[in-house]
Amino acid sequence: DGIINGMYRYNSTDSGKGQAQRPQLFGSGPILRSALAAQEILADKYGIGSDVWSVTSYSELRRDAMACQHYNDLHPGETAKQSYLESVLDGVTGPFISTSDNVRLVADQIREWIPGEYIVLGTDGFGRSETRPELRRHFRIDAESTAYAALQGMARMGAFDAGKLAGVITDLGLDPEAVFPIDA
């Protein structure tokens, strides 16, 4: 069902401690591997459990959510319908991090139905001729960038010490002076 409806939980790790906030990593296509590697980084380096979701279609998730919203808008006295996206994320805590090799607008189309902090990583910018790992680092969709986005989201939610983020950048080998991909 999840493949057809647009997403499903692919993998979960446990922190071994009661985490109030739990990163939800959405990976699409070949970048699902980056989300899984980010999950390992979060667990191994920072002791943070997370869930990885395989997103097969942001468009299908949006289409279904919009159909439910349309129905609910026109049937105010009836029990509200819940979209597939809302039902699978019901009770799930974030932050929610989307990473894909699409432009950010693709994943951003479901933002209004995400129940919390939502950070979208994508390949906004121009084509380049580097290797895949170099491109993924350039567009900040590699495992280290995804793990950093998760920690950044947790810091925004008060679940990770924001004062440690500068050290995380160094620890993960990210370049804080890297050019913004859209300007490259």
mmCIF file of C-alpha atoms in Angstrom:
data_model
loop_
_atom_site.group_PDB
_atom_site.id
_atom_site.type_symbol
_atom_site.label_atom_id
_atom_site.label_comp_id
_atom_site.label_asym_id
_atom_site.label_seq_id
_atom_site.Cartn_x
_atom_site.Cartn_y
_atom_site.Cartn_z
ATOM 1 C CA ASP A 1 0.000 0.000 0.000
ATOM 2 C CA GLY A 2 2.737 2.461 0.925
ATOM 3 C CA ILE A 3 4.485 2.157 -2.428
ATOM 4 C CA ILE A 4 1.288 2.949 -4.314
ATOM 5 C CA ASN A 5 0.087 5.624 -1.890
ATOM 6 C CA GLY A 6 3.388 7.499 -1.918
ATOM 7 C CA MET A 7 5.467 6.528 1.125
ATOM 8 C CA TYR A 8 6.218 3.887 3.700
ATOM 9 C CA ARG A 9 8.456 3.484 6.734
ATOM 10 C CA TYR A 10 11.540 1.663 5.528
ATOM 11 C CA ASN A 11 13.798 1.431 8.581
ATOM 12 C CA SER A 12 13.940 2.482 12.242
ATOM 13 C CA THR A 13 16.740 2.765 14.771
ATOM 14 C CA ASP A 14 16.451 3.146 18.524
ATOM 15 C CA SER A 15 18.430 5.574 20.639
ATOM 16 C CA GLY A 16 18.176 3.418 23.736
ATOM 17 C CA LYS A 17 16.779 6.419 25.588
ATOM 18 C CA GLY A 18 13.347 7.999 25.602
ATOM 19 C CA GLN A 19 13.579 10.547 22.790
ATOM 20 C CA ALA A 20 10.718 13.039 22.765
ATOM 21 C CA GLN A 21 11.662 14.236 19.270
ATOM 22 C CA ARG A 22 12.679 11.723 16.643
ATOM 23 C CA PRO A 23 14.058 12.632 13.195
ATOM 24 C CA GLN A 24 11.980 11.365 10.291
ATOM 25 C CA LEU A 25 14.159 11.075 7.192
ATOM 26 C CA PHE A 26 12.300 11.001 3.867
ATOM 27 C CA GLY A 27 14.418 9.580 1.040
ATOM 28 C CA SER A 28 13.476 9.275 -2.604
ATOM 29 C CA GLY A 29 14.963 7.198 -5.392
ATOM 30 C CA PRO A 30 18.728 6.725 -5.226
ATOM 31 C CA ILE A 31 18.986 9.282 -2.406
ATOM 32 C CA LEU A 32 17.198 6.822 -0.097
ATOM 33 C CA ARG A 33 20.699 5.415 0.472
ATOM 34 C CA SER A 34 21.833 8.831 1.750
ATOM 35 C CA ALA A 35 18.923 8.890 4.197
ATOM 36 C CA LEU A 36 19.895 5.426 5.466
ATOM 37 C CA ALA A 37 23.530 6.491 5.839
ATOM 38 C CA ALA A 38 22.385 9.645 7.687
ATOM 39 C CA GLN A 39 20.377 7.416 10.003
ATOM 40 C CA GLU A 40 23.567 5.492 10.813
ATOM 41 C CA ILE A 41 25.463 8.733 11.459
ATOM 42 C CA LEU A 42 22.757 9.966 13.827
ATOM 43 C CA ALA A 43 22.787 6.687 15.756
ATOM 44 C CA ASP A 44 26.546 6.070 15.813
ATOM 45 C CA LYS A 45 27.893 9.597 16.381
ATOM 46 C CA TYR A 46 25.073 11.248 18.301
ATOM 47 C CA GLY A 47 23.066 8.412 19.885
ATOM 48 C CA ILE A 48 19.872 9.556 18.162
ATOM 49 C CA GLY A 49 17.316 7.077 16.862
ATOM 50 C CA SER A 50 15.391 7.940 13.711
ATOM 51 C CA ASP A 51 13.040 6.592 11.080
ATOM 52 C CA VAL A 52 13.721 6.425 7.352
ATOM 53 C CA TRP A 53 10.768 6.625 4.991
ATOM 54 C CA SER A 54 10.870 5.742 1.316
ATOM 55 C CA VAL A 55 8.866 8.370 -0.554
ATOM 56 C CA THR A 56 7.748 6.992 -3.886
ATOM 57 C CA SER A 57 5.535 9.912 -4.950
ATOM 58 C CA TYR A 58 5.203 13.361 -3.451
ATOM 59 C CA SER A 59 2.634 14.100 -6.140
ATOM 60 C CA GLU A 60 0.413 11.196 -5.063
ATOM 61 C CA LEU A 61 0.687 12.234 -1.418
ATOM 62 C CA ARG A 62 -0.355 15.771 -2.341
ATOM 63 C CA ARG A 63 -3.166 14.673 -4.628
ATOM 64 C CA ASP A 64 -4.691 12.494 -1.893
ATOM 65 C CA ALA A 65 -4.255 15.169 0.807
ATOM 66 C CA MET A 66 -5.882 17.783 -1.424
ATOM 67 C CA ALA A 67 -8.819 15.458 -2.174
ATOM 68 C CA CYS A 68 -9.399 14.912 1.552
ATOM 69 C CA GLN A 69 -9.096 18.626 2.222
ATOM 70 C CA HIS A 70 -11.618 19.351 -0.563
ATOM 71 C CA TYR A 71 -14.079 16.859 0.911
ATOM 72 C CA ASN A 72 -13.609 18.199 4.444
ATOM 73 C CA ASP A 73 -14.057 21.796 3.291
ATOM 74 C CA LEU A 74 -17.407 20.969 1.695
ATOM 75 C CA HIS A 75 -18.697 18.649 4.448
ATOM 76 C CA PRO A 76 -18.178 20.660 7.647
ATOM 77 C CA GLY A 77 -20.775 18.715 9.661
ATOM 78 C CA GLU A 78 -19.339 15.293 8.894
ATOM 79 C CA THR A 79 -16.387 13.400 10.297
ATOM 80 C CA ALA A 80 -13.271 14.721 8.608
ATOM 81 C CA LYS A 81 -11.445 12.400 6.236
ATOM 82 C CA GLN A 82 -7.756 11.882 6.853
ATOM 83 C CA SER A 83 -5.327 11.604 3.956
ATOM 84 C CA TYR A 84 -2.876 8.735 3.667
ATOM 85 C CA LEU A 85 -0.023 11.101 4.556
ATOM 86 C CA GLU A 86 -1.820 12.386 7.642
ATOM 87 C CA SER A 87 -2.694 8.860 8.747
ATOM 88 C CA VAL A 88 0.852 7.438 8.458
ATOM 89 C CA LEU A 89 2.317 10.478 10.251
ATOM 90 C CA ASP A 90 -0.390 10.599 12.929
ATOM 91 C CA GLY A 91 1.394 10.628 16.276
ATOM 92 C CA VAL A 92 4.853 10.724 14.668
ATOM 93 C CA THR A 93 7.236 13.350 16.022
ATOM 94 C CA GLY A 94 9.795 15.213 13.959
ATOM 95 C CA PRO A 95 11.715 16.969 12.726
ATOM 96 C CA PHE A 96 10.934 15.798 9.215
ATOM 97 C CA ILE A 97 13.796 15.937 6.711
ATOM 98 C CA SER A 98 13.224 15.321 3.015
ATOM 99 C CA THR A 99 16.200 14.550 0.811
ATOM 100 C CA SER A 100 16.053 13.783 -2.894
ATOM 101 C CA ASP A 101 17.726 14.562 -6.175
ATOM 102 C CA ASN A 102 14.684 16.571 -7.224
ATOM 103 C CA VAL A 103 14.370 20.324 -6.850
ATOM 104 C CA ARG A 104 13.061 21.254 -3.403
ATOM 105 C CA LEU A 105 9.684 22.273 -4.783
ATOM 106 C CA VAL A 106 8.810 18.597 -5.386
ATOM 107 C CA ALA A 107 9.032 17.655 -1.696
ATOM 108 C CA ASP A 108 7.778 21.046 -0.561
ATOM 109 C CA GLN A 109 4.350 20.380 -2.076
ATOM 110 C CA ILE A 110 3.296 18.357 1.008
ATOM 111 C CA ARG A 111 4.523 20.890 3.589
ATOM 112 C CA GLU A 112 1.070 21.898 4.851
ATOM 113 C CA TRP A 113 0.279 18.308 5.889
ATOM 114 C CA ILE A 114 3.561 17.654 7.724
ATOM 115 C CA PRO A 115 2.910 17.816 11.491
ATOM 116 C CA GLY A 116 5.956 19.794 12.541
ATOM 117 C CA GLU A 117 9.383 21.115 11.587
ATOM 118 C CA TYR A 118 9.994 20.246 7.910
ATOM 119 C CA ILE A 119 13.361 20.732 6.210
ATOM 120 C CA VAL A 120 13.599 20.056 2.489
ATOM 121 C CA LEU A 121 16.906 19.275 0.801
ATOM 122 C CA GLY A 122 17.122 19.095 -2.977
ATOM 123 C CA THR A 123 19.044 19.917 -6.113
ATOM 124 C CA ASP A 124 18.038 23.500 -6.796
ATOM 125 C CA GLY A 125 20.651 24.955 -9.103
ATOM 126 C CA PHE A 126 22.325 24.163 -12.368
ATOM 127 C CA GLY A 127 23.691 20.929 -13.805
ATOM 128 C CA ARG A 128 27.329 20.151 -13.277
ATOM 129 C CA SER A 129 29.732 17.497 -14.465
ATOM 130 C CA GLU A 130 31.245 16.311 -11.181
ATOM 131 C CA THR A 131 30.958 12.801 -9.784
ATOM 132 C CA ARG A 132 27.783 11.758 -7.993
ATOM 133 C CA PRO A 133 29.326 12.056 -4.509
ATOM 134 C CA GLU A 134 30.607 15.566 -5.348
ATOM 135 C CA LEU A 135 27.207 16.594 -6.694
ATOM 136 C CA ARG A 136 25.412 15.232 -3.648
ATOM 137 C CA ARG A 137 27.746 17.199 -1.376
ATOM 138 C CA HIS A 138 27.405 20.327 -3.558
ATOM 139 C CA PHE A 139 23.595 20.213 -3.344
ATOM 140 C CA ARG A 140 23.713 19.139 0.333
ATOM 141 C CA ILE A 141 21.747 15.924 -0.199
ATOM 142 C CA ASP A 142 24.466 13.509 0.943
ATOM 143 C CA ALA A 143 24.334 11.564 4.214
ATOM 144 C CA GLU A 144 26.334 14.094 6.234
ATOM 145 C CA SER A 145 24.191 17.018 5.074
ATOM 146 C CA THR A 146 21.017 15.062 5.819
ATOM 147 C CA ALA A 147 22.250 14.162 9.312
ATOM 148 C CA TYR A 148 23.156 17.813 9.918
ATOM 149 C CA ALA A 149 19.694 18.941 8.765
ATOM 150 C CA ALA A 150 18.142 16.488 11.233
ATOM 151 C CA LEU A 151 20.235 17.851 14.105
ATOM 152 C CA GLN A 152 19.477 21.406 13.009
ATOM 153 C CA GLY A 153 15.752 20.587 13.021
ATOM 154 C CA MET A 154 16.037 19.024 16.453
ATOM 155 C CA ALA A 155 17.850 22.141 17.699
ATOM 156 C CA ARG A 156 15.018 24.335 16.370
ATOM 157 C CA MET A 157 12.607 22.152 18.349
ATOM 158 C CA GLY A 158 14.720 22.390 21.518
ATOM 159 C CA ALA A 159 15.715 18.694 21.393
ATOM 160 C CA PHE A 160 19.410 19.229 20.541
ATOM 161 C CA ASP A 161 21.835 21.832 21.884
ATOM 162 C CA ALA A 162 22.080 24.496 19.144
ATOM 163 C CA GLY A 163 25.470 25.492 20.540
ATOM 164 C CA LYS A 164 26.856 22.166 19.311
ATOM 165 C CA LEU A 165 25.871 22.690 15.650
ATOM 166 C CA ALA A 166 29.136 24.433 14.707
ATOM 167 C CA GLY A 167 31.049 21.432 16.022
ATOM 168 C CA VAL A 168 28.740 19.089 14.100
ATOM 169 C CA ILE A 169 29.566 20.939 10.875
ATOM 170 C CA THR A 170 33.258 20.312 11.512
ATOM 171 C CA ASP A 171 32.680 16.742 12.699
ATOM 172 C CA LEU A 172 30.740 15.864 9.539
ATOM 173 C CA GLY A 173 33.246 17.537 7.214
ATOM 174 C CA LEU A 174 30.788 20.116 5.892
ATOM 175 C CA ASP A 175 32.090 23.382 4.466
ATOM 176 C CA PRO A 176 30.310 26.355 6.055
ATOM 177 C CA GLU A 177 31.728 28.614 3.309
ATOM 178 C CA ALA A 178 30.466 26.456 0.427
ATOM 179 C CA VAL A 179 28.712 28.404 -2.295
ATOM 180 C CA PHE A 180 24.907 28.333 -2.275
ATOM 181 C CA PRO A 181 24.071 25.850 -5.092
ATOM 182 C CA ILE A 182 21.593 28.167 -6.796
ATOM 183 C CA ASP A 183 24.376 30.741 -7.176
ATOM 184 C CA ALA A 184 26.990 28.255 -8.402
#
